[in-house]
Amino acid sequence: MPEIDDIRPVTWHDGAVRIIDQTALPAELTYLDLTRVDALIAAIQRLAVRGAPALGVAGAYGVALAVLTGETDRIPALRAARPTAVNLAVGADRVAARLAEGFEAVLAEAHAVLTEDLTANRTLSVLGADWLLTRIDRRPLRLLTHCNAGALATGGWGTALGVVRELHARGLVEVVYVDETRPLLQGTRLTAWELARLGIPHRIQADGAAASTIVSAHVDAAVVGADRIAANGDTANKIGTLGVALACAHARIPFMVAAPTSTIDPATPTGAAIHVEQRAESELLTPAAPDTSRAHNPAFDVTPAQLVSALTTERGLLEPAHGDLPAQLWTP
Ligand code: MRU
Protein backbone atom coordinates (compact mmCIF):
# COMPACT_ATOMS: atom_id res chain seq x y z
CA MET A 1 0.00 0.00 0.00
CA PRO A 2 1.43 3.40 -0.93
CA GLU A 3 2.27 6.05 1.64
CA ILE A 4 -0.55 8.51 2.21
CA ASP A 5 1.17 11.21 0.18
CA ASP A 6 1.81 8.74 -2.63
CA ILE A 7 -1.76 8.45 -3.85
CA ARG A 8 -1.25 9.00 -7.56
CA PRO A 9 -4.44 8.35 -9.53
CA VAL A 10 -2.70 8.64 -12.91
CA THR A 11 0.92 7.82 -13.74
CA TRP A 12 2.97 6.49 -16.64
CA HIS A 13 4.17 2.98 -16.07
CA ASP A 14 6.24 1.00 -18.55
CA GLY A 15 4.38 2.01 -21.71
CA ALA A 16 0.94 2.18 -20.11
CA VAL A 17 -1.25 4.77 -18.45
CA ARG A 18 -1.62 3.42 -14.91
CA ILE A 19 -4.73 4.55 -13.05
CA ILE A 20 -6.29 3.79 -9.72
CA ASP A 21 -9.66 2.21 -10.49
CA GLN A 22 -11.82 4.63 -8.49
CA THR A 23 -14.92 2.56 -9.10
CA ALA A 24 -13.42 -0.16 -6.86
CA LEU A 25 -12.89 2.18 -3.88
CA PRO A 26 -13.24 2.05 -0.95
CA ALA A 27 -13.39 -1.75 -1.00
CA GLU A 28 -10.16 -2.19 -2.98
CA LEU A 29 -7.20 -0.08 -4.03
CA THR A 30 -6.53 -1.53 -7.44
CA TYR A 31 -4.53 -0.24 -10.39
CA LEU A 32 -5.26 -0.67 -14.08
CA ASP A 33 -2.58 -0.47 -16.75
CA LEU A 34 -4.23 0.89 -19.88
CA THR A 35 -2.36 0.16 -23.10
CA ARG A 36 -4.86 1.43 -25.69
CA VAL A 37 -6.31 4.92 -25.99
CA ASP A 38 -9.85 3.59 -26.25
CA ALA A 39 -9.39 1.76 -22.94
CA LEU A 40 -8.42 5.07 -21.36
CA ILE A 41 -11.43 6.81 -22.91
CA ALA A 42 -13.70 4.10 -21.51
CA ALA A 43 -12.08 4.42 -18.06
CA ILE A 44 -12.68 8.18 -18.13
CA GLN A 45 -16.31 7.76 -19.14
CA ARG A 46 -17.10 5.22 -16.43
CA LEU A 47 -15.30 7.45 -13.86
CA ALA A 48 -12.56 4.96 -13.07
CA VAL A 49 -10.44 8.09 -13.36
CA ARG A 50 -12.20 11.36 -12.60
CA GLY A 51 -11.79 14.81 -11.11
CA ALA A 52 -10.69 17.71 -13.30
CA PRO A 53 -6.93 17.86 -12.62
CA ALA A 54 -6.62 14.05 -12.70
CA LEU A 55 -8.39 14.13 -16.06
CA GLY A 56 -5.80 16.68 -17.18
CA VAL A 57 -3.03 14.24 -16.32
CA ALA A 58 -4.96 11.42 -18.01
CA GLY A 59 -5.33 13.52 -21.16
CA ALA A 60 -1.62 14.28 -21.12
CA TYR A 61 -0.48 10.69 -20.68
CA GLY A 62 -3.18 9.57 -23.09
CA VAL A 63 -1.51 11.54 -25.86
CA ALA A 64 1.81 9.91 -24.99
CA LEU A 65 0.08 6.53 -25.20
CA ALA A 66 -1.43 7.47 -28.54
CA VAL A 67 2.02 8.24 -29.92
CA LEU A 68 3.44 4.99 -28.58
CA THR A 69 0.64 2.85 -30.01
CA GLY A 70 0.13 4.73 -33.27
CA GLU A 71 -3.36 5.87 -32.28
CA THR A 72 -2.99 9.63 -32.68
CA ASP A 73 -6.25 9.62 -34.65
CA ARG A 74 -7.96 8.91 -31.28
CA ILE A 75 -6.66 12.10 -29.62
CA PRO A 76 -9.78 14.14 -30.53
CA ALA A 77 -12.00 11.49 -28.93
CA LEU A 78 -9.76 11.41 -25.86
CA ARG A 79 -9.86 15.18 -25.30
CA ALA A 80 -13.68 15.10 -25.64
CA ALA A 81 -14.29 12.00 -23.49
CA ARG A 82 -15.95 14.18 -20.84
CA PRO A 83 -17.04 17.70 -21.75
CA THR A 84 -17.16 19.79 -18.57
CA ALA A 85 -13.74 19.48 -16.92
CA VAL A 86 -11.57 21.73 -19.07
CA ASN A 87 -8.36 20.16 -17.77
CA LEU A 88 -8.86 17.07 -19.94
CA ALA A 89 -8.63 18.99 -23.20
CA VAL A 90 -6.02 21.38 -21.80
CA GLY A 91 -3.76 18.49 -20.77
CA ALA A 92 -4.20 16.66 -24.07
CA ASP A 93 -3.67 19.80 -26.18
CA ARG A 94 -0.58 20.86 -24.26
CA VAL A 95 1.10 17.53 -24.90
CA ALA A 96 -0.21 17.19 -28.45
CA ALA A 97 1.51 20.49 -29.29
CA ARG A 98 4.80 18.56 -29.06
CA LEU A 99 3.81 15.67 -31.32
CA ALA A 100 6.25 16.69 -34.03
CA GLU A 101 9.16 16.38 -31.59
CA GLY A 102 8.61 12.67 -31.03
CA PHE A 103 7.70 10.36 -28.19
CA GLU A 104 10.33 11.39 -25.63
CA ALA A 105 9.36 15.06 -25.86
CA VAL A 106 5.68 14.18 -25.64
CA LEU A 107 6.22 12.01 -22.58
CA ALA A 108 8.35 14.69 -20.90
CA GLU A 109 5.54 17.21 -21.40
CA ALA A 110 3.03 14.78 -19.88
CA HIS A 111 5.29 14.28 -16.86
CA ALA A 112 5.40 18.08 -16.50
CA VAL A 113 1.60 18.26 -16.42
CA LEU A 114 1.63 15.86 -13.47
CA THR A 115 4.47 17.45 -11.52
CA GLU A 116 3.12 20.97 -12.04
CA ASP A 117 -0.27 19.90 -10.71
CA LEU A 118 1.32 18.41 -7.60
CA THR A 119 3.20 21.64 -6.94
CA ALA A 120 0.13 23.79 -7.66
CA ASN A 121 -1.99 21.83 -5.19
CA ARG A 122 0.48 22.35 -2.37
CA THR A 123 0.69 26.08 -3.03
CA LEU A 124 -3.05 26.73 -3.40
CA SER A 125 -3.70 24.70 -0.25
CA VAL A 126 -1.46 26.93 1.86
CA LEU A 127 -2.98 30.09 0.39
CA GLY A 128 -6.51 28.79 0.94
CA ALA A 129 -5.82 27.74 4.53
CA ASP A 130 -4.20 31.09 5.34
CA TRP A 131 -7.19 32.99 3.92
CA LEU A 132 -9.75 30.94 5.85
CA LEU A 133 -7.89 31.61 9.08
CA THR A 134 -8.13 35.35 8.47
CA ARG A 135 -11.91 35.10 7.97
CA ILE A 136 -12.90 32.66 10.71
CA ASP A 137 -12.35 33.24 14.43
CA ARG A 138 -13.38 29.81 15.69
CA ARG A 139 -10.66 27.20 16.30
CA PRO A 140 -10.60 24.39 15.32
CA LEU A 141 -12.60 24.74 12.08
CA ARG A 142 -15.69 22.87 10.98
CA LEU A 143 -15.60 22.46 7.22
CA LEU A 144 -17.90 21.08 4.55
CA THR A 145 -16.97 19.68 1.16
CA HIS A 146 -18.91 18.34 -1.80
CA CYS A 147 -17.85 15.56 -4.18
CA ASN A 148 -14.16 14.55 -4.14
CA ALA A 149 -11.45 17.10 -4.74
CA GLY A 150 -8.70 15.15 -3.02
CA ALA A 151 -5.57 13.32 -4.15
CA LEU A 152 -7.74 10.97 -6.19
CA ALA A 153 -9.15 13.86 -8.23
CA THR A 154 -5.80 15.49 -9.02
CA GLY A 155 -2.21 14.60 -9.78
CA GLY A 156 -1.98 13.99 -6.02
CA TRP A 157 -2.50 15.78 -2.65
CA GLY A 158 -5.78 17.46 -3.68
CA THR A 159 -7.33 20.91 -4.06
CA ALA A 160 -10.30 21.35 -1.69
CA LEU A 161 -9.05 18.43 0.38
CA GLY A 162 -5.59 19.93 0.03
CA VAL A 163 -6.83 22.97 1.95
CA VAL A 164 -8.37 20.64 4.53
CA ARG A 165 -5.10 18.70 4.79
CA GLU A 166 -3.12 21.88 5.25
CA LEU A 167 -5.43 23.00 8.06
CA HIS A 168 -5.32 19.53 9.62
CA ALA A 169 -1.52 19.61 9.56
CA ARG A 170 -1.77 22.79 11.63
CA GLY A 171 -4.09 21.02 14.09
CA LEU A 172 -7.02 23.20 13.10
CA VAL A 173 -9.73 20.84 11.80
CA GLU A 174 -12.52 19.77 14.13
CA VAL A 175 -14.67 17.99 11.57
CA VAL A 176 -15.33 17.80 7.84
CA TYR A 177 -18.91 17.33 6.70
CA VAL A 178 -18.72 15.17 3.58
CA ASP A 179 -21.69 15.39 1.23
CA GLU A 180 -22.34 11.90 -0.07
CA THR A 181 -22.57 13.21 -3.68
CA ARG A 182 -25.39 11.50 -5.42
CA PRO A 183 -25.71 9.62 -7.66
CA LEU A 184 -22.20 8.12 -7.80
CA LEU A 185 -21.18 8.77 -4.20
CA GLN A 186 -17.79 10.36 -4.75
CA GLY A 187 -18.11 11.85 -1.24
CA THR A 188 -19.02 8.65 0.55
CA ARG A 189 -16.69 6.37 -1.39
CA LEU A 190 -13.70 8.59 -2.17
CA THR A 191 -13.55 11.68 0.07
CA ALA A 192 -14.38 9.68 3.18
CA TRP A 193 -11.76 7.08 2.19
CA GLU A 194 -9.11 9.76 1.84
CA LEU A 195 -10.05 11.49 5.10
CA ALA A 196 -10.10 8.17 6.96
CA ARG A 197 -6.60 7.33 5.72
CA LEU A 198 -5.42 10.74 6.84
CA GLY A 199 -7.04 10.48 10.26
CA ILE A 200 -9.16 13.59 9.68
CA PRO A 201 -12.48 13.52 11.58
CA HIS A 202 -15.44 13.57 9.23
CA ARG A 203 -19.15 12.96 8.99
CA ILE A 204 -20.81 11.77 5.80
CA GLN A 205 -24.16 13.39 5.25
CA ALA A 206 -26.86 13.19 2.58
CA ASP A 207 -26.54 15.94 -0.02
CA GLY A 208 -29.94 17.16 1.10
CA ALA A 209 -28.59 17.75 4.61
CA ALA A 210 -25.96 20.27 3.54
CA ALA A 211 -28.12 23.40 3.55
CA SER A 212 -29.49 22.62 6.98
CA THR A 213 -26.06 21.85 8.44
CA ILE A 214 -24.74 25.17 7.11
CA VAL A 215 -27.70 27.35 8.04
CA SER A 216 -27.90 25.87 11.55
CA ALA A 217 -24.35 27.15 12.22
CA HIS A 218 -22.56 23.79 12.29
CA VAL A 219 -20.12 24.78 9.54
CA ASP A 220 -17.49 27.56 9.43
CA ALA A 221 -16.70 27.33 5.70
CA ALA A 222 -17.32 25.19 2.64
CA VAL A 223 -14.41 24.25 0.37
CA VAL A 224 -14.96 22.64 -3.02
CA GLY A 225 -13.05 21.97 -6.23
CA ALA A 226 -13.95 23.00 -9.77
CA ASP A 227 -14.30 21.44 -13.19
CA ARG A 228 -14.23 24.64 -15.23
CA ILE A 229 -14.04 28.27 -14.16
CA ALA A 230 -15.33 30.77 -16.70
CA ALA A 231 -13.52 34.05 -17.39
CA ASN A 232 -15.92 35.92 -15.10
CA GLY A 233 -15.37 33.49 -12.21
CA ASP A 234 -18.55 31.43 -12.61
CA THR A 235 -17.62 27.93 -11.47
CA ALA A 236 -18.81 24.52 -12.65
CA ASN A 237 -18.50 21.73 -10.11
CA LYS A 238 -20.35 18.56 -9.12
CA ILE A 239 -24.13 18.80 -9.08
CA GLY A 240 -25.21 20.06 -5.69
CA THR A 241 -22.38 22.57 -5.31
CA LEU A 242 -24.66 25.50 -6.14
CA GLY A 243 -26.95 24.61 -3.26
CA VAL A 244 -23.98 24.59 -0.90
CA ALA A 245 -22.92 28.04 -2.16
CA LEU A 246 -26.42 29.46 -1.72
CA ALA A 247 -26.62 28.13 1.81
CA CYS A 248 -23.21 29.61 2.63
CA ALA A 249 -24.34 33.01 1.31
CA HIS A 250 -27.45 32.83 3.44
CA ALA A 251 -25.42 31.87 6.51
CA ARG A 252 -22.73 34.48 5.68
CA ILE A 253 -19.89 31.98 5.85
CA PRO A 254 -17.08 31.59 3.29
CA PHE A 255 -17.64 29.49 0.19
CA MET A 256 -14.18 28.69 -1.18
CA VAL A 257 -13.27 27.21 -4.55
CA ALA A 258 -9.83 25.56 -4.66
CA ALA A 259 -8.47 24.92 -8.14
CA PRO A 260 -5.27 25.16 -10.16
CA THR A 261 -5.22 27.80 -12.91
CA SER A 262 -5.41 24.94 -15.45
CA THR A 263 -9.12 24.79 -14.52
CA ILE A 264 -9.72 28.42 -15.54
CA ASP A 265 -10.98 28.64 -19.11
CA PRO A 266 -10.51 32.10 -20.61
CA ALA A 267 -12.36 30.94 -23.75
CA THR A 268 -15.57 30.53 -21.76
CA PRO A 269 -16.84 34.01 -20.91
CA THR A 270 -19.49 33.09 -18.34
CA GLY A 271 -21.01 30.04 -16.73
CA ALA A 272 -23.87 30.09 -19.25
CA ALA A 273 -21.42 28.88 -21.90
CA ILE A 274 -20.21 25.89 -19.90
CA HIS A 275 -21.25 22.54 -21.36
CA VAL A 276 -22.71 20.57 -18.47
CA GLU A 277 -22.38 16.82 -18.97
CA GLN A 278 -25.65 14.92 -18.85
CA ARG A 279 -25.14 11.37 -17.69
CA ALA A 280 -27.14 8.18 -18.13
CA GLU A 281 -30.61 8.16 -16.59
CA SER A 282 -29.86 4.70 -15.21
CA GLU A 283 -27.45 6.23 -12.66
CA LEU A 284 -30.50 7.69 -10.92
CA LEU A 285 -33.22 5.21 -11.81
CA THR A 286 -31.44 2.06 -10.67
CA PRO A 287 -32.53 0.31 -8.51
CA ALA A 288 -35.51 2.09 -6.98
CA ALA A 289 -37.52 3.95 -9.63
CA PRO A 290 -40.71 2.73 -11.31
CA ASP A 291 -40.10 1.23 -14.75
CA THR A 292 -41.83 4.11 -16.50
CA SER A 293 -40.00 6.97 -14.75
CA ARG A 294 -37.47 9.14 -16.54
CA ALA A 295 -34.52 10.93 -14.89
CA HIS A 296 -32.78 14.31 -15.14
CA ASN A 297 -29.10 13.69 -14.44
CA PRO A 298 -26.77 16.67 -14.95
CA ALA A 299 -23.32 15.82 -13.57
CA PHE A 300 -22.46 19.43 -12.71
CA ASP A 301 -23.95 22.80 -11.85
CA VAL A 302 -22.62 26.34 -12.17
CA THR A 303 -22.14 28.60 -9.16
CA PRO A 304 -22.19 32.32 -10.03
CA ALA A 305 -18.98 34.20 -9.22
CA GLN A 306 -20.95 36.43 -6.84
CA LEU A 307 -21.32 33.44 -4.50
CA VAL A 308 -17.61 32.51 -4.54
CA SER A 309 -16.02 34.15 -1.50
CA ALA A 310 -12.54 33.03 -2.47
CA LEU A 311 -10.82 31.22 -5.33
CA THR A 312 -7.48 29.83 -4.26
CA THR A 313 -5.03 28.96 -7.03
CA GLU A 314 -1.29 28.35 -7.22
CA ARG A 315 -0.88 31.85 -8.64
CA GLY A 316 -2.75 33.64 -5.91
CA LEU A 317 -6.04 33.95 -4.13
CA LEU A 318 -8.91 36.02 -5.52
CA GLU A 319 -12.28 37.09 -4.20
CA PRO A 320 -14.69 36.75 -7.15
CA ALA A 321 -17.68 37.72 -5.01
CA HIS A 322 -16.06 41.14 -4.62
CA GLY A 323 -15.45 41.58 -8.33
CA ASP A 324 -11.90 40.27 -8.11
CA LEU A 325 -12.00 38.43 -11.42
CA PRO A 326 -9.56 35.70 -12.37
CA ALA A 327 -8.45 37.42 -15.61
CA GLN A 328 -5.29 38.53 -13.87
CA LEU A 329 -4.37 34.87 -13.42
CA TRP A 330 -3.68 34.27 -17.07
CA THR A 331 -2.51 37.74 -18.04
CA PRO A 332 1.24 37.36 -18.66
O1 MRU B 1 -17.84 13.60 -12.05
P1 MRU B 1 -16.55 13.80 -11.31
O2 MRU B 1 -16.36 12.87 -10.17
O3 MRU B 1 -15.36 13.82 -12.25
O4 MRU B 1 -16.67 15.27 -10.71
C1 MRU B 1 -15.57 15.79 -10.01
C2 MRU B 1 -15.84 17.10 -9.40
O5 MRU B 1 -16.87 17.71 -9.56
C3 MRU B 1 -14.69 17.70 -8.62
O6 MRU B 1 -15.16 18.49 -7.57
C4 MRU B 1 -13.84 18.57 -9.55
O7 MRU B 1 -13.45 17.85 -10.69
C5 MRU B 1 -12.64 19.09 -8.87
S1 MRU B 1 -11.46 17.82 -8.51
C6 MRU B 1 -10.13 18.56 -7.80
mmCIF file of N, CA and C in Angstrom, residues 42-109:
data_model
loop_
_atom_site.group_PDB
_atom_site.id
_atom_site.type_symbol
_atom_site.label_atom_id
_atom_site.label_comp_id
_atom_site.label_asym_id
_atom_site.label_seq_id
_atom_site.Cartn_x
_atom_site.Cartn_y
_atom_site.Cartn_z
ATOM 1 N N ALA A 42 -12.636 4.831 -22.222
ATOM 2 C CA ALA A 42 -13.698 4.102 -21.506
ATOM 3 C C ALA A 42 -13.550 4.270 -20.000
ATOM 4 N N ALA A 43 -12.314 4.255 -19.508
ATOM 5 C CA ALA A 43 -12.077 4.424 -18.064
ATOM 6 C C ALA A 43 -12.512 5.814 -17.610
ATOM 7 N N ILE A 44 -12.260 6.815 -18.449
ATOM 8 C CA ILE A 44 -12.683 8.185 -18.126
ATOM 9 C C ILE A 44 -14.209 8.254 -18.085
ATOM 10 N N GLN A 45 -14.850 7.620 -19.042
ATOM 11 C CA GLN A 45 -16.311 7.756 -19.136
ATOM 12 C C GLN A 45 -17.046 6.980 -18.053
ATOM 13 N N ARG A 46 -16.424 5.925 -17.524
ATOM 14 C CA ARG A 46 -17.095 5.217 -16.428
ATOM 15 C C ARG A 46 -16.580 5.698 -15.058
ATOM 16 N N LEU A 47 -15.790 6.796 -15.081
ATOM 17 C CA LEU A 47 -15.305 7.448 -13.863
ATOM 18 C C LEU A 47 -14.332 6.587 -13.050
ATOM 19 N N ALA A 48 -13.652 5.666 -13.734
ATOM 20 C CA ALA A 48 -12.559 4.958 -13.067
ATOM 21 C C ALA A 48 -11.445 5.943 -12.760
ATOM 22 N N VAL A 49 -11.288 6.929 -13.645
ATOM 23 C CA VAL A 49 -10.439 8.085 -13.358
ATOM 24 C C VAL A 49 -11.317 9.305 -13.563
ATOM 25 N N ARG A 50 -11.297 10.218 -12.577
ATOM 26 C CA ARG A 50 -12.202 11.365 -12.601
ATOM 27 C C ARG A 50 -11.642 12.467 -11.716
ATOM 28 N N GLY A 51 -12.332 13.636 -11.788
ATOM 29 C CA GLY A 51 -11.792 14.806 -11.108
ATOM 30 C C GLY A 51 -10.978 15.607 -12.117
ATOM 31 N N ALA A 52 -11.230 16.919 -12.191
ATOM 32 C CA ALA A 52 -10.686 17.707 -13.298
ATOM 33 C C ALA A 52 -9.163 17.627 -13.449
ATOM 34 N N PRO A 53 -8.375 17.903 -12.405
ATOM 35 C CA PRO A 53 -6.927 17.857 -12.622
ATOM 36 C C PRO A 53 -6.413 16.442 -12.944
ATOM 37 N N ALA A 54 -7.025 15.419 -12.355
ATOM 38 C CA ALA A 54 -6.621 14.047 -12.701
ATOM 39 C C ALA A 54 -6.943 13.761 -14.165
ATOM 40 N N LEU A 55 -8.057 14.302 -14.643
ATOM 41 C CA LEU A 55 -8.385 14.129 -16.059
ATOM 42 C C LEU A 55 -7.373 14.861 -16.932
ATOM 43 N N GLY A 56 -6.852 15.983 -16.443
ATOM 44 C CA GLY A 56 -5.801 16.675 -17.183
ATOM 45 C C GLY A 56 -4.563 15.811 -17.334
ATOM 46 N N VAL A 57 -4.186 15.133 -16.257
ATOM 47 C CA VAL A 57 -3.027 14.237 -16.316
ATOM 48 C C VAL A 57 -3.336 13.046 -17.232
ATOM 49 N N ALA A 58 -4.567 12.546 -17.150
ATOM 50 C CA ALA A 58 -4.965 11.419 -18.008
ATOM 51 C C ALA A 58 -4.921 11.827 -19.486
ATOM 52 N N GLY A 59 -5.390 13.035 -19.783
ATOM 53 C CA GLY A 59 -5.331 13.519 -21.164
ATOM 54 C C GLY A 59 -3.896 13.627 -21.643
ATOM 55 N N ALA A 60 -3.028 14.112 -20.757
ATOM 56 C CA ALA A 60 -1.622 14.285 -21.116
ATOM 57 C C ALA A 60 -0.951 12.939 -21.396
ATOM 58 N N TYR A 61 -1.097 12.013 -20.458
ATOM 59 C CA TYR A 61 -0.476 10.693 -20.679
ATOM 60 C C TYR A 61 -1.193 9.926 -21.797
ATOM 61 N N GLY A 62 -2.458 10.218 -21.995
ATOM 62 C CA GLY A 62 -3.184 9.566 -23.087
ATOM 63 C C GLY A 62 -2.601 9.917 -24.447
ATOM 64 N N VAL A 63 -2.151 11.157 -24.594
ATOM 65 C CA VAL A 63 -1.507 11.545 -25.857
ATOM 66 C C VAL A 63 -0.184 10.806 -26.020
ATOM 67 N N ALA A 64 0.557 10.682 -24.919
ATOM 68 C CA ALA A 64 1.811 9.909 -24.986
ATOM 69 C C ALA A 64 1.521 8.462 -25.407
ATOM 70 N N LEU A 65 0.461 7.905 -24.830
ATOM 71 C CA LEU A 65 0.079 6.534 -25.198
ATOM 72 C C LEU A 65 -0.298 6.454 -26.675
ATOM 73 N N ALA A 66 -1.007 7.459 -27.144
ATOM 74 C CA ALA A 66 -1.433 7.470 -28.545
ATOM 75 C C ALA A 66 -0.228 7.470 -29.485
ATOM 76 N N VAL A 67 0.816 8.208 -29.096
ATOM 77 C CA VAL A 67 2.023 8.242 -29.920
ATOM 78 C C VAL A 67 2.689 6.867 -29.908
ATOM 79 N N LEU A 68 2.768 6.283 -28.711
ATOM 80 C CA LEU A 68 3.443 4.987 -28.575
ATOM 81 C C LEU A 68 2.730 3.894 -29.369
ATOM 82 N N THR A 69 1.414 3.923 -29.393
ATOM 83 C CA THR A 69 0.638 2.847 -30.012
ATOM 84 C C THR A 69 0.172 3.180 -31.427
ATOM 85 N N GLY A 70 0.550 4.351 -31.926
ATOM 86 C CA GLY A 70 0.133 4.726 -33.274
ATOM 87 C C GLY A 70 -1.353 5.029 -33.378
ATOM 88 N N GLU A 71 -1.919 5.568 -32.287
ATOM 89 C CA GLU A 71 -3.360 5.873 -32.276
ATOM 90 C C GLU A 71 -3.620 7.375 -32.190
ATOM 91 N N THR A 72 -2.799 8.174 -32.810
ATOM 92 C CA THR A 72 -2.989 9.627 -32.679
ATOM 93 C C THR A 72 -4.330 10.077 -33.264
ATOM 94 N N ASP A 73 -4.910 9.261 -34.135
ATOM 95 C CA ASP A 73 -6.245 9.619 -34.655
ATOM 96 C C ASP A 73 -7.313 9.582 -33.549
ATOM 97 N N ARG A 74 -6.998 8.980 -32.387
ATOM 98 C CA ARG A 74 -7.962 8.912 -31.282
ATOM 99 C C ARG A 74 -7.813 10.082 -30.296
ATOM 100 N N ILE A 75 -6.863 10.969 -30.545
ATOM 101 C CA ILE A 75 -6.659 12.096 -29.616
ATOM 102 C C ILE A 75 -7.902 12.994 -29.539
ATOM 103 N N PRO A 76 -8.562 13.320 -30.657
ATOM 104 C CA PRO A 76 -9.781 14.138 -30.531
ATOM 105 C C PRO A 76 -10.844 13.483 -29.657
ATOM 106 N N ALA A 77 -11.009 12.182 -29.763
ATOM 107 C CA ALA A 77 -12.000 11.488 -28.928
ATOM 108 C C ALA A 77 -11.574 11.495 -27.459
ATOM 109 N N LEU A 78 -10.272 11.374 -27.246
ATOM 110 C CA LEU A 78 -9.757 11.405 -25.864
ATOM 111 C C LEU A 78 -10.040 12.759 -25.222
ATOM 112 N N ARG A 79 -9.705 13.850 -25.918
ATOM 113 C CA ARG A 79 -9.859 15.178 -25.301
ATOM 114 C C ARG A 79 -11.328 15.536 -25.080
ATOM 115 N N ALA A 80 -12.244 14.825 -25.770
ATOM 116 C CA ALA A 80 -13.683 15.095 -25.637
ATOM 117 C C ALA A 80 -14.401 14.021 -24.823
ATOM 118 N N ALA A 81 -13.655 13.151 -24.155
ATOM 119 C CA ALA A 81 -14.289 12.002 -23.488
ATOM 120 C C ALA A 81 -15.281 12.441 -22.415
ATOM 121 N N ARG A 82 -14.969 13.533 -21.736
ATOM 122 C CA ARG A 82 -15.950 14.177 -20.845
ATOM 123 C C ARG A 82 -15.890 15.679 -21.135
ATOM 124 N N PRO A 83 -17.038 16.339 -21.204
ATOM 125 C CA PRO A 83 -17.035 17.702 -21.748
ATOM 126 C C PRO A 83 -16.838 18.840 -20.754
ATOM 127 N N THR A 84 -17.092 18.630 -19.469
ATOM 128 C CA THR A 84 -17.163 19.789 -18.570
ATOM 129 C C THR A 84 -15.794 20.153 -17.990
ATOM 130 N N ALA A 85 -15.055 19.185 -17.518
ATOM 131 C CA ALA A 85 -13.738 19.477 -16.923
ATOM 132 C C ALA A 85 -12.777 19.913 -18.020
ATOM 133 N N VAL A 86 -12.403 21.190 -17.999
ATOM 134 C CA VAL A 86 -11.572 21.734 -19.074
ATOM 135 C C VAL A 86 -10.174 21.141 -19.045
ATOM 136 N N ASN A 87 -9.729 20.671 -17.896
ATOM 137 C CA ASN A 87 -8.363 20.156 -17.771
ATOM 138 C C ASN A 87 -8.075 19.013 -18.735
ATOM 139 N N LEU A 88 -9.080 18.222 -19.050
ATOM 140 C CA LEU A 88 -8.859 17.074 -19.941
ATOM 141 C C LEU A 88 -8.342 17.551 -21.295
ATOM 142 N N ALA A 89 -9.064 18.480 -21.904
ATOM 143 C CA ALA A 89 -8.629 18.993 -23.204
ATOM 144 C C ALA A 89 -7.344 19.805 -23.084
ATOM 145 N N VAL A 90 -7.219 20.563 -22.000
ATOM 146 C CA VAL A 90 -6.015 21.382 -21.804
ATOM 147 C C VAL A 90 -4.781 20.481 -21.700
ATOM 148 N N GLY A 91 -4.894 19.404 -20.923
ATOM 149 C CA GLY A 91 -3.762 18.490 -20.767
ATOM 150 C C GLY A 91 -3.411 17.804 -22.073
ATOM 151 N N ALA A 92 -4.440 17.350 -22.797
ATOM 152 C CA ALA A 92 -4.197 16.663 -24.075
ATOM 153 C C ALA A 92 -3.596 17.624 -25.096
ATOM 154 N N ASP A 93 -4.147 18.840 -25.173
ATOM 155 C CA ASP A 93 -3.666 19.801 -26.177
ATOM 156 C C ASP A 93 -2.230 20.232 -25.900
ATOM 157 N N ARG A 94 -1.936 20.419 -24.618
ATOM 158 C CA ARG A 94 -0.581 20.862 -24.260
ATOM 159 C C ARG A 94 0.460 19.838 -24.717
ATOM 160 N N VAL A 95 0.152 18.578 -24.517
ATOM 161 C CA VAL A 95 1.099 17.527 -24.897
ATOM 162 C C VAL A 95 1.082 17.313 -26.412
ATOM 163 N N ALA A 96 -0.111 17.394 -27.001
ATOM 164 C CA ALA A 96 -0.211 17.194 -28.454
ATOM 165 C C ALA A 96 0.557 18.267 -29.228
ATOM 166 N N ALA A 97 0.753 19.421 -28.619
ATOM 167 C CA ALA A 97 1.513 20.494 -29.285
ATOM 168 C C ALA A 97 2.960 20.079 -29.527
ATOM 169 N N ARG A 98 3.403 18.998 -28.896
ATOM 170 C CA ARG A 98 4.797 18.561 -29.059
ATOM 171 C C ARG A 98 4.917 17.273 -29.882
ATOM 172 N N LEU A 99 3.816 16.915 -30.541
ATOM 173 C CA LEU A 99 3.809 15.665 -31.318
ATOM 174 C C LEU A 99 4.963 15.594 -32.315
ATOM 175 N N ALA A 100 5.231 16.708 -32.971
ATOM 176 C CA ALA A 100 6.247 16.694 -34.032
ATOM 177 C C ALA A 100 7.641 16.401 -33.493
ATOM 178 N N GLU A 101 7.830 16.582 -32.188
ATOM 179 C CA GLU A 101 9.158 16.379 -31.588
ATOM 180 C C GLU A 101 9.415 14.931 -31.197
ATOM 181 N N GLY A 102 8.396 14.081 -31.312
ATOM 182 C CA GLY A 102 8.610 12.670 -31.028
ATOM 183 C C GLY A 102 8.206 12.262 -29.619
ATOM 184 N N PHE A 103 8.257 10.940 -29.408
ATOM 185 C CA PHE A 103 7.701 10.363 -28.187
ATOM 186 C C PHE A 103 8.348 10.894 -26.910
ATOM 187 N N GLU A 104 9.674 10.987 -26.883
ATOM 188 C CA GLU A 104 10.329 11.389 -25.626
ATOM 189 C C GLU A 104 9.911 12.799 -25.214
ATOM 190 N N ALA A 105 9.781 13.690 -26.177
ATOM 191 C CA ALA A 105 9.363 15.063 -25.863
ATOM 192 C C ALA A 105 7.909 15.076 -25.384
ATOM 193 N N VAL A 106 7.096 14.264 -26.024
ATOM 194 C CA VAL A 106 5.678 14.177 -25.640
ATOM 195 C C VAL A 106 5.553 13.642 -24.211
ATOM 196 N N LEU A 107 6.304 12.589 -23.917
ATOM 197 C CA LEU A 107 6.223 12.008 -22.575
ATOM 198 C C LEU A 107 6.753 12.988 -21.524
ATOM 199 N N ALA A 108 7.809 13.711 -21.850
ATOM 200 C CA ALA A 108 8.354 14.694 -20.902
ATOM 201 C C ALA A 108 7.314 15.772 -20.600
ATOM 202 N N GLU A 109 6.576 16.181 -21.611
ATOM 203 C CA GLU A 109 5.543 17.206 -21.397
ATOM 204 C C GLU A 109 4.425 16.652 -20.499
#
